[in-house]
Structures are given as structure tokens and as C-alpha cells.
Amino acid sequence: MTDSVPGRLTVSRATLDDWQVVSGWAADEGWNPGLRDGPSFFAQDPEGFFIGRLGDEADGAGEPVSAISVVNYDELYAFLGFYLVRPDQRGRGYGLATWRTALAHAGKRTIGLDGVVAQQDNYRRSGFELAHRTIRYVGSLSGGGPRPARVLPVEAAGLRAITAYDAASYPADRPRFLESWLTAPGHRALARIVDGTITGYGVLRPAHGALRVGPLFADTRADAEELFDALTAEVDDTPVVIDVPETQPHAVALAEARGMKPTFPTARMYTGPVREMAAERVFGVTTLELG
């Protein structure tokens, strides 16, 4: 799929190699994506990544200047992220052209996004409505202590059970994404299991100069605390980042109790209804790029 627009911009589907460039742009913006996010993102929907290039050729030879992802999870839900234009090319309509091309990929699905608060009005004009704010917390933690007996590597629970728990806490089933996310190099994935039942799970992954927690889903604050502390037990003062729904007071309290400080908010917005889910389980969102 390609779409040429005035100004010699050609928008086409991106490759995983292209996304290394786009991830670098995101890092420059301070979004701090994980170092190995790309393969897991593409595992969910390899057709959902778009890049805009300047030049007359649509074969990937042009200069990349814009990007966006619109990842389809199922027949009802998609998520938008990585909406970027290179700073030296802004104000020329390239972002809007890339946006319009990519949104067609979602069809009639409800689309979610986590956008910067300053862009809420622009997103609202495109049909998005605010659901809640998400706050990024950052802190340098000193881990230590044994891992609780009921916190185990996710393999002890099994992919099917983790996928089912995740599905109850998220607007869509995402087994392809999780199969990659839980086992990606450098990712630490743990579950809390009580009498054979999952009461929460979480993942820690390396990012640019920090470690990211996401998701952190748990039945109670106590479950989430055990998971968070186990995930961060060996961080050795490395900054840790977690994105917390502002509407989840127990999640905010967990982050603040560990000395983490709020940095910047984002706005979770949707174009329509999403299925019922256990929002009270969400102590940390998975990623701002894929929800």
C-alpha cells in the first residue's frame, strides 16, 4: 500500500528496519521506547506501520520524514501510536497526510491512543474522546530481598493462562503480541500465582537509560506491590519508568510509595466504545505506543 500526496511525500507500509529509525525519533522526543519493542509490535500486526518519505520513488528509497502506527488487535479494536514528524520537516502537512493514510487501515474499528495532552483538541477533531489521563512516574530504585514464593516466571502459569488474564484487563485479546513480549531478549516477565490461580503479572524491559515496567496488571495493590518489587529487585539504582492511569488511585499510591515522581501526562482517548475490562487491575499500562 502506498499513497502519494502533494509535496513529493509518499506514505507506505514500514518494515521492521524502518522502525528502528522511527524508534530513534521517539527516543529523541523523550518517549523512551523499549530497546527491543519493534519485533513484538510487528508480531501483532505487521501491516500496521507506516512511514512517509520525501522523493519520487515509492520503493523505500526516499528520505523518511514521518511515521505512524495503527495496529489492529481484532475486528473491533485498533491502537494508534508513533505519530511523528521529523522536527526539521514539521509544519508542511506531512503528519496529516501520513495520519489519513494510516487510519484507513483500522477500517470501522474503535481506535485508541495515548497522546500528549497539548494535542487533545486536535485528536478530538478527528473523533477521539478523552477516557482518562496517564501519568509517567520515574524513580531510581534500589532493589533487594528474595523474590516472594508466589511470584514466579510467567512460564509457570503458561501462555494461555497469562493471555486470558491479560484479555480481562485490556480492550482486546492479544496472544500474538504477548507471545513475543513475554519472551523477548532482556524482558523479565513474572506472574503471581496463588493456589494455581494468577493474581497478576508484569514485565520489565530495557529502554534508553532506564527500565520500563509494563504491563503491571494485578487483582489488588498487594499483588501489584509484590510483582513490582520482584521485577525491580536487581535494578541497582537504574531509573525505572511506569505509566500509571490517573484514575487508578492504588496504582498512583504504589508508585509514590516507592519514591517515584510524576513527570509528564498523556491522554488516553478513543474514537468509540471499547469492551468491558477490569480497569482496576491496571497498575501500569503496557506501552504508550500499543496501549
mmCIF file of C-alpha atoms in Angstrom:
data_model
loop_
_atom_site.group_PDB
_atom_site.id
_atom_site.type_symbol
_atom_site.label_atom_id
_atom_site.label_comp_id
_atom_site.label_asym_id
_atom_site.label_seq_id
_atom_site.Cartn_x
_atom_site.Cartn_y
_atom_site.Cartn_z
ATOM 1 C CA MET A 1 0.000 0.000 0.000
ATOM 2 C CA THR A 2 1.359 3.390 -0.968
ATOM 3 C CA ASP A 3 -0.206 6.821 -1.172
ATOM 4 C CA SER A 4 1.464 9.806 -2.830
ATOM 5 C CA VAL A 5 0.468 13.302 -1.731
ATOM 6 C CA PRO A 6 1.473 16.814 -2.746
ATOM 7 C CA GLY A 7 4.978 17.875 -1.765
ATOM 8 C CA ARG A 8 6.549 14.642 -3.022
ATOM 9 C CA LEU A 9 5.611 12.741 0.161
ATOM 10 C CA THR A 10 4.936 9.053 -0.337
ATOM 11 C CA VAL A 11 3.333 7.108 2.524
ATOM 12 C CA SER A 12 3.833 3.345 2.520
ATOM 13 C CA ARG A 13 3.967 0.449 4.925
ATOM 14 C CA ALA A 14 7.125 0.373 7.010
ATOM 15 C CA THR A 15 9.494 -2.516 7.585
ATOM 16 C CA LEU A 16 10.981 -3.518 10.905
ATOM 17 C CA ASP A 17 14.256 -1.930 9.759
ATOM 18 C CA ASP A 18 12.390 1.314 9.065
ATOM 19 C CA TRP A 19 11.029 1.172 12.588
ATOM 20 C CA GLN A 20 14.479 1.288 14.093
ATOM 21 C CA VAL A 21 14.744 4.788 12.628
ATOM 22 C CA VAL A 22 11.292 5.757 13.896
ATOM 23 C CA SER A 23 12.089 4.418 17.378
ATOM 24 C CA GLY A 24 15.134 6.682 17.374
ATOM 25 C CA TRP A 25 12.886 9.650 16.647
ATOM 26 C CA ALA A 26 10.628 8.614 19.546
ATOM 27 C CA ALA A 27 13.649 8.410 21.846
ATOM 28 C CA ASP A 28 14.691 11.910 20.769
ATOM 29 C CA GLU A 29 11.218 13.154 21.782
ATOM 30 C CA GLY A 30 11.745 11.746 25.282
ATOM 31 C CA TRP A 31 9.175 8.956 24.854
ATOM 32 C CA ASN A 32 11.839 6.374 25.697
ATOM 33 C CA PRO A 33 10.549 3.263 23.919
ATOM 34 C CA GLY A 34 11.978 -0.120 24.865
ATOM 35 C CA LEU A 35 15.160 -1.172 23.123
ATOM 36 C CA ARG A 36 13.578 -4.300 21.622
ATOM 37 C CA ASP A 37 9.936 -3.296 21.249
ATOM 38 C CA GLY A 38 9.818 -3.494 17.457
ATOM 39 C CA PRO A 39 9.617 -7.266 16.875
ATOM 40 C CA SER A 40 6.800 -7.628 19.429
ATOM 41 C CA PHE A 41 4.895 -4.710 17.911
ATOM 42 C CA PHE A 42 5.205 -6.171 14.421
ATOM 43 C CA ALA A 43 4.182 -9.621 15.697
ATOM 44 C CA GLN A 44 0.703 -8.249 16.440
ATOM 45 C CA ASP A 45 0.057 -6.576 13.080
ATOM 46 C CA PRO A 46 2.961 -6.276 10.636
ATOM 47 C CA GLU A 47 0.748 -4.306 8.226
ATOM 48 C CA GLY A 48 0.013 -1.563 10.761
ATOM 49 C CA PHE A 49 3.186 0.549 10.499
ATOM 50 C CA PHE A 50 3.512 3.450 8.071
ATOM 51 C CA ILE A 51 6.311 5.768 7.041
ATOM 52 C CA GLY A 52 6.328 8.905 4.905
ATOM 53 C CA ARG A 53 9.249 9.569 2.587
ATOM 54 C CA LEU A 54 10.231 12.554 0.518
ATOM 55 C CA GLY A 55 11.096 11.676 -3.055
ATOM 56 C CA ASP A 56 9.505 10.479 -6.240
ATOM 57 C CA GLU A 57 10.062 6.773 -5.654
ATOM 58 C CA ALA A 58 7.709 4.565 -3.652
ATOM 59 C CA ASP A 59 10.234 1.759 -3.274
ATOM 60 C CA GLY A 60 11.710 2.897 0.021
ATOM 61 C CA ALA A 61 14.490 4.985 -1.486
ATOM 62 C CA GLY A 62 13.116 8.336 -0.318
ATOM 63 C CA GLU A 63 14.136 10.234 2.799
ATOM 64 C CA PRO A 64 11.991 9.229 5.830
ATOM 65 C CA VAL A 65 10.270 12.228 7.449
ATOM 66 C CA SER A 66 7.052 10.989 9.096
ATOM 67 C CA ALA A 67 5.588 7.896 10.738
ATOM 68 C CA ILE A 68 2.576 6.423 12.481
ATOM 69 C CA SER A 69 1.340 3.020 13.605
ATOM 70 C CA VAL A 70 -2.278 1.848 13.568
ATOM 71 C CA VAL A 71 -2.187 -1.677 14.934
ATOM 72 C CA ASN A 72 -5.281 -3.858 14.604
ATOM 73 C CA TYR A 73 -5.910 -6.240 17.505
ATOM 74 C CA ASP A 74 -9.173 -7.802 16.354
ATOM 75 C CA GLU A 75 -12.253 -6.897 14.329
ATOM 76 C CA LEU A 76 -13.326 -4.244 16.838
ATOM 77 C CA TYR A 77 -10.212 -2.538 18.235
ATOM 78 C CA ALA A 78 -7.040 -0.864 16.998
ATOM 79 C CA PHE A 79 -4.433 1.350 18.640
ATOM 80 C CA LEU A 80 -2.607 4.359 17.209
ATOM 81 C CA GLY A 81 0.937 5.329 18.177
ATOM 82 C CA PHE A 82 4.263 6.697 16.966
ATOM 83 C CA TYR A 83 2.628 9.725 15.342
ATOM 84 C CA LEU A 84 5.812 11.586 14.459
ATOM 85 C CA VAL A 85 7.231 14.069 12.002
ATOM 86 C CA ARG A 86 10.933 14.770 11.970
ATOM 87 C CA PRO A 87 11.462 18.174 13.637
ATOM 88 C CA ASP A 88 13.065 19.795 10.595
ATOM 89 C CA GLN A 89 10.085 18.807 8.417
ATOM 90 C CA ARG A 90 7.188 19.935 10.597
ATOM 91 C CA GLY A 91 4.548 22.425 9.553
ATOM 92 C CA ARG A 92 4.358 21.186 5.950
ATOM 93 C CA GLY A 93 1.352 18.866 6.155
ATOM 94 C CA TYR A 94 3.346 15.639 6.157
ATOM 95 C CA GLY A 95 1.961 14.477 9.504
ATOM 96 C CA LEU A 96 -1.668 14.922 8.487
ATOM 97 C CA ALA A 97 -1.086 13.152 5.177
ATOM 98 C CA THR A 98 0.525 10.218 6.977
ATOM 99 C CA TRP A 99 -2.280 10.161 9.557
ATOM 100 C CA ARG A 100 -5.007 9.997 6.896
ATOM 101 C CA THR A 101 -3.335 7.187 5.003
ATOM 102 C CA ALA A 102 -2.746 5.065 8.106
ATOM 103 C CA LEU A 103 -6.174 5.475 9.693
ATOM 104 C CA ALA A 104 -7.774 3.683 6.764
ATOM 105 C CA HIS A 105 -6.016 0.525 7.978
ATOM 106 C CA ALA A 106 -8.287 0.431 11.056
ATOM 107 C CA GLY A 107 -11.468 0.382 8.995
ATOM 108 C CA LYS A 108 -14.506 0.722 11.277
ATOM 109 C CA ARG A 109 -12.689 -0.368 14.434
ATOM 110 C CA THR A 110 -12.634 1.756 17.574
ATOM 111 C CA ILE A 111 -9.160 3.308 17.774
ATOM 112 C CA GLY A 112 -7.339 4.118 20.997
ATOM 113 C CA LEU A 113 -4.299 6.320 21.551
ATOM 114 C CA ASP A 114 -2.137 7.782 24.297
ATOM 115 C CA GLY A 115 -1.340 11.289 23.083
ATOM 116 C CA VAL A 116 0.331 14.328 24.556
ATOM 117 C CA VAL A 117 -2.206 16.422 26.414
ATOM 118 C CA ALA A 118 -1.493 19.509 24.297
ATOM 119 C CA GLN A 119 -2.810 17.667 21.221
ATOM 120 C CA GLN A 120 -6.148 16.656 22.753
ATOM 121 C CA ASP A 121 -8.119 19.233 20.798
ATOM 122 C CA ASN A 122 -6.574 18.092 17.523
ATOM 123 C CA TYR A 123 -7.370 14.462 18.306
ATOM 124 C CA ARG A 124 -10.908 15.419 19.312
ATOM 125 C CA ARG A 125 -11.434 16.979 15.894
ATOM 126 C CA SER A 126 -10.559 13.577 14.434
ATOM 127 C CA GLY A 127 -13.239 11.863 16.523
ATOM 128 C CA PHE A 128 -11.285 10.908 19.658
ATOM 129 C CA GLU A 129 -12.752 11.461 23.134
ATOM 130 C CA LEU A 130 -10.850 11.575 26.418
ATOM 131 C CA ALA A 131 -11.139 8.496 28.654
ATOM 132 C CA HIS A 132 -8.521 9.381 31.283
ATOM 133 C CA ARG A 133 -5.022 10.746 31.765
ATOM 134 C CA THR A 134 -1.991 8.531 32.214
ATOM 135 C CA ILE A 135 0.935 9.776 34.319
ATOM 136 C CA ARG A 136 4.522 8.685 33.762
ATOM 137 C CA TYR A 137 6.358 8.022 37.045
ATOM 138 C CA VAL A 138 10.145 7.753 37.197
ATOM 139 C CA GLY A 139 12.395 6.774 40.077
ATOM 140 C CA SER A 140 15.836 5.358 40.828
ATOM 141 C CA LEU A 141 15.167 2.270 42.892
ATOM 142 C CA SER A 142 17.425 0.089 44.982
ATOM 143 C CA GLY A 143 16.157 -3.456 44.790
ATOM 144 C CA GLY A 144 16.923 -6.290 47.119
ATOM 145 C CA GLY A 145 15.455 -9.128 49.068
ATOM 146 C CA PRO A 146 14.291 -12.553 47.958
ATOM 147 C CA ARG A 147 11.554 -12.961 45.398
ATOM 148 C CA PRO A 148 8.244 -13.838 47.086
ATOM 149 C CA ALA A 149 7.433 -17.547 46.878
ATOM 150 C CA ARG A 150 4.235 -16.902 44.923
ATOM 151 C CA VAL A 151 5.920 -14.703 42.286
ATOM 152 C CA LEU A 152 7.248 -16.923 39.513
ATOM 153 C CA PRO A 153 8.438 -16.668 35.916
ATOM 154 C CA VAL A 154 5.397 -16.486 33.629
ATOM 155 C CA GLU A 155 6.285 -19.893 32.205
ATOM 156 C CA ALA A 156 4.937 -21.375 35.440
ATOM 157 C CA ALA A 157 1.486 -20.039 34.573
ATOM 158 C CA GLY A 158 1.598 -20.817 30.863
ATOM 159 C CA LEU A 159 0.930 -18.553 27.882
ATOM 160 C CA ARG A 160 -2.747 -19.491 27.627
ATOM 161 C CA ALA A 161 -3.462 -18.541 31.245
ATOM 162 C CA ILE A 162 -1.482 -15.282 31.016
ATOM 163 C CA THR A 163 -3.278 -14.401 27.769
ATOM 164 C CA ALA A 164 -6.661 -14.972 29.414
ATOM 165 C CA TYR A 165 -5.719 -12.815 32.420
ATOM 166 C CA ASP A 166 -4.441 -10.094 30.096
ATOM 167 C CA ALA A 167 -7.616 -10.216 27.994
ATOM 168 C CA ALA A 168 -9.726 -9.427 31.064
ATOM 169 C CA SER A 169 -7.575 -6.339 31.700
ATOM 170 C CA TYR A 170 -7.300 -4.950 28.151
ATOM 171 C CA PRO A 171 -9.760 -3.903 25.412
ATOM 172 C CA ALA A 172 -8.777 -6.813 23.122
ATOM 173 C CA ASP A 173 -7.202 -10.262 23.080
ATOM 174 C CA ARG A 174 -3.551 -10.052 22.021
ATOM 175 C CA PRO A 175 -1.933 -13.514 22.084
ATOM 176 C CA ARG A 176 0.478 -12.822 19.204
ATOM 177 C CA PHE A 177 1.842 -9.732 20.891
ATOM 178 C CA LEU A 178 2.158 -11.407 24.286
ATOM 179 C CA GLU A 179 3.916 -14.495 22.961
ATOM 180 C CA SER A 180 6.682 -12.202 21.728
ATOM 181 C CA TRP A 181 6.551 -9.629 24.576
ATOM 182 C CA LEU A 182 6.916 -12.147 27.382
ATOM 183 C CA THR A 183 9.954 -13.852 25.876
ATOM 184 C CA ALA A 184 11.805 -11.002 24.122
ATOM 185 C CA PRO A 185 15.542 -10.701 24.884
ATOM 186 C CA GLY A 186 16.120 -8.676 28.041
ATOM 187 C CA HIS A 187 12.458 -8.805 29.140
ATOM 188 C CA ARG A 188 11.772 -10.036 32.674
ATOM 189 C CA ALA A 189 8.223 -11.422 32.949
ATOM 190 C CA LEU A 190 6.759 -12.587 36.266
ATOM 191 C CA ALA A 191 3.362 -13.775 37.464
ATOM 192 C CA ARG A 192 1.868 -14.025 40.937
ATOM 193 C CA ILE A 193 0.183 -17.389 41.370
ATOM 194 C CA VAL A 194 -1.931 -18.367 44.393
ATOM 195 C CA ASP A 195 -3.340 -21.907 44.598
ATOM 196 C CA GLY A 196 -2.886 -22.292 40.863
ATOM 197 C CA THR A 197 -4.669 -19.015 40.035
ATOM 198 C CA ILE A 198 -2.995 -15.948 38.527
ATOM 199 C CA THR A 199 -3.491 -12.823 40.636
ATOM 200 C CA GLY A 200 -1.293 -10.589 38.485
ATOM 201 C CA TYR A 201 1.611 -10.380 36.090
ATOM 202 C CA GLY A 202 4.160 -7.837 34.947
ATOM 203 C CA VAL A 203 7.059 -7.255 32.575
ATOM 204 C CA LEU A 204 10.262 -5.218 32.975
ATOM 205 C CA ARG A 205 12.234 -4.310 29.855
ATOM 206 C CA PRO A 206 15.305 -2.229 28.973
ATOM 207 C CA ALA A 207 14.842 1.225 27.448
ATOM 208 C CA HIS A 208 17.132 4.173 26.728
ATOM 209 C CA GLY A 209 18.889 4.876 30.031
ATOM 210 C CA ALA A 210 16.076 3.324 32.062
ATOM 211 C CA LEU A 211 13.990 0.229 32.675
ATOM 212 C CA ARG A 212 10.297 0.198 31.791
ATOM 213 C CA VAL A 213 7.570 -1.666 33.681
ATOM 214 C CA GLY A 214 4.608 -2.620 31.525
ATOM 215 C CA PRO A 215 2.200 -4.096 31.791
ATOM 216 C CA LEU A 216 1.614 -4.365 35.510
ATOM 217 C CA PHE A 217 -1.811 -5.982 35.916
ATOM 218 C CA ALA A 218 -2.922 -7.292 39.310
ATOM 219 C CA ASP A 219 -6.027 -8.101 41.328
ATOM 220 C CA THR A 220 -5.042 -5.934 44.307
ATOM 221 C CA ARG A 221 -2.441 -3.398 45.343
ATOM 222 C CA ALA A 222 -0.746 -6.081 47.457
ATOM 223 C CA ASP A 223 -0.431 -8.337 44.399
ATOM 224 C CA ALA A 224 0.909 -5.434 42.342
ATOM 225 C CA GLU A 225 3.439 -4.481 45.030
ATOM 226 C CA GLU A 226 4.880 -7.984 45.194
ATOM 227 C CA LEU A 227 5.188 -8.100 41.421
ATOM 228 C CA PHE A 228 6.675 -4.609 41.121
ATOM 229 C CA ASP A 229 9.240 -5.260 43.848
ATOM 230 C CA ALA A 230 10.198 -8.612 42.333
ATOM 231 C CA LEU A 231 10.549 -7.117 38.859
ATOM 232 C CA THR A 232 12.796 -4.317 40.148
ATOM 233 C CA ALA A 233 14.743 -6.355 42.712
ATOM 234 C CA GLU A 234 18.002 -6.210 40.730
ATOM 235 C CA VAL A 235 17.904 -2.749 39.163
ATOM 236 C CA ASP A 236 20.823 -1.258 41.171
ATOM 237 C CA ASP A 237 19.705 2.388 41.097
ATOM 238 C CA THR A 238 18.832 2.304 37.398
ATOM 239 C CA PRO A 239 15.895 4.649 36.728
ATOM 240 C CA VAL A 240 12.599 2.784 36.446
ATOM 241 C CA VAL A 241 9.633 4.100 34.461
ATOM 242 C CA ILE A 242 5.957 3.141 34.750
ATOM 243 C CA ASP A 243 2.916 4.734 33.077
ATOM 244 C CA VAL A 244 0.005 4.795 35.532
ATOM 245 C CA PRO A 245 -3.677 5.547 34.846
ATOM 246 C CA GLU A 246 -4.538 8.642 36.874
ATOM 247 C CA THR A 247 -7.958 7.090 37.533
ATOM 248 C CA GLN A 248 -6.373 4.170 39.422
ATOM 249 C CA PRO A 249 -5.573 5.610 42.890
ATOM 250 C CA HIS A 250 -3.950 2.395 44.143
ATOM 251 C CA ALA A 251 -1.545 2.464 41.194
ATOM 252 C CA VAL A 252 -0.643 6.092 41.869
ATOM 253 C CA ALA A 253 -0.119 5.254 45.546
ATOM 254 C CA LEU A 254 2.149 2.310 44.691
ATOM 255 C CA ALA A 255 4.411 4.470 42.525
ATOM 256 C CA GLU A 256 4.567 7.286 45.063
ATOM 257 C CA ALA A 257 5.233 4.888 47.953
ATOM 258 C CA ARG A 258 8.405 3.817 46.154
ATOM 259 C CA GLY A 259 9.621 7.374 45.817
ATOM 260 C CA MET A 260 8.804 7.669 42.119
ATOM 261 C CA LYS A 261 7.977 11.117 40.782
ATOM 262 C CA PRO A 262 5.416 12.149 38.154
ATOM 263 C CA THR A 263 6.964 13.549 35.005
ATOM 264 C CA PHE A 264 4.535 14.050 32.132
ATOM 265 C CA PRO A 265 0.910 13.094 31.445
ATOM 266 C CA THR A 266 -0.644 11.635 28.321
ATOM 267 C CA ALA A 267 -4.284 11.442 27.318
ATOM 268 C CA ARG A 268 -5.936 8.044 26.700
ATOM 269 C CA MET A 269 -8.576 8.673 24.048
ATOM 270 C CA TYR A 270 -10.922 6.501 21.978
ATOM 271 C CA THR A 271 -12.997 7.021 18.843
ATOM 272 C CA GLY A 272 -15.808 4.820 20.152
ATOM 273 C CA PRO A 273 -16.755 2.204 22.721
ATOM 274 C CA VAL A 274 -14.371 -0.481 23.957
ATOM 275 C CA ARG A 275 -15.338 -3.743 25.563
ATOM 276 C CA GLU A 276 -15.742 -4.091 29.316
ATOM 277 C CA MET A 277 -12.490 -4.778 31.134
ATOM 278 C CA ALA A 278 -11.137 -4.864 34.692
ATOM 279 C CA ALA A 279 -9.659 -1.362 34.713
ATOM 280 C CA GLU A 280 -8.959 -1.661 38.443
ATOM 281 C CA ARG A 281 -6.309 -4.273 37.600
ATOM 282 C CA VAL A 282 -4.233 -1.840 35.545
ATOM 283 C CA PHE A 283 -1.378 -0.615 37.734
ATOM 284 C CA GLY A 284 0.849 0.096 34.725
ATOM 285 C CA VAL A 285 -0.044 0.264 31.029
ATOM 286 C CA THR A 286 1.845 -1.973 28.640
ATOM 287 C CA THR A 287 3.176 0.737 26.319
ATOM 288 C CA LEU A 288 2.069 4.189 25.226
ATOM 289 C CA GLU A 289 2.628 3.104 21.619
ATOM 290 C CA LEU A 290 0.402 -0.001 21.516
ATOM 291 C CA GLY A 291 -1.786 0.515 24.546
#
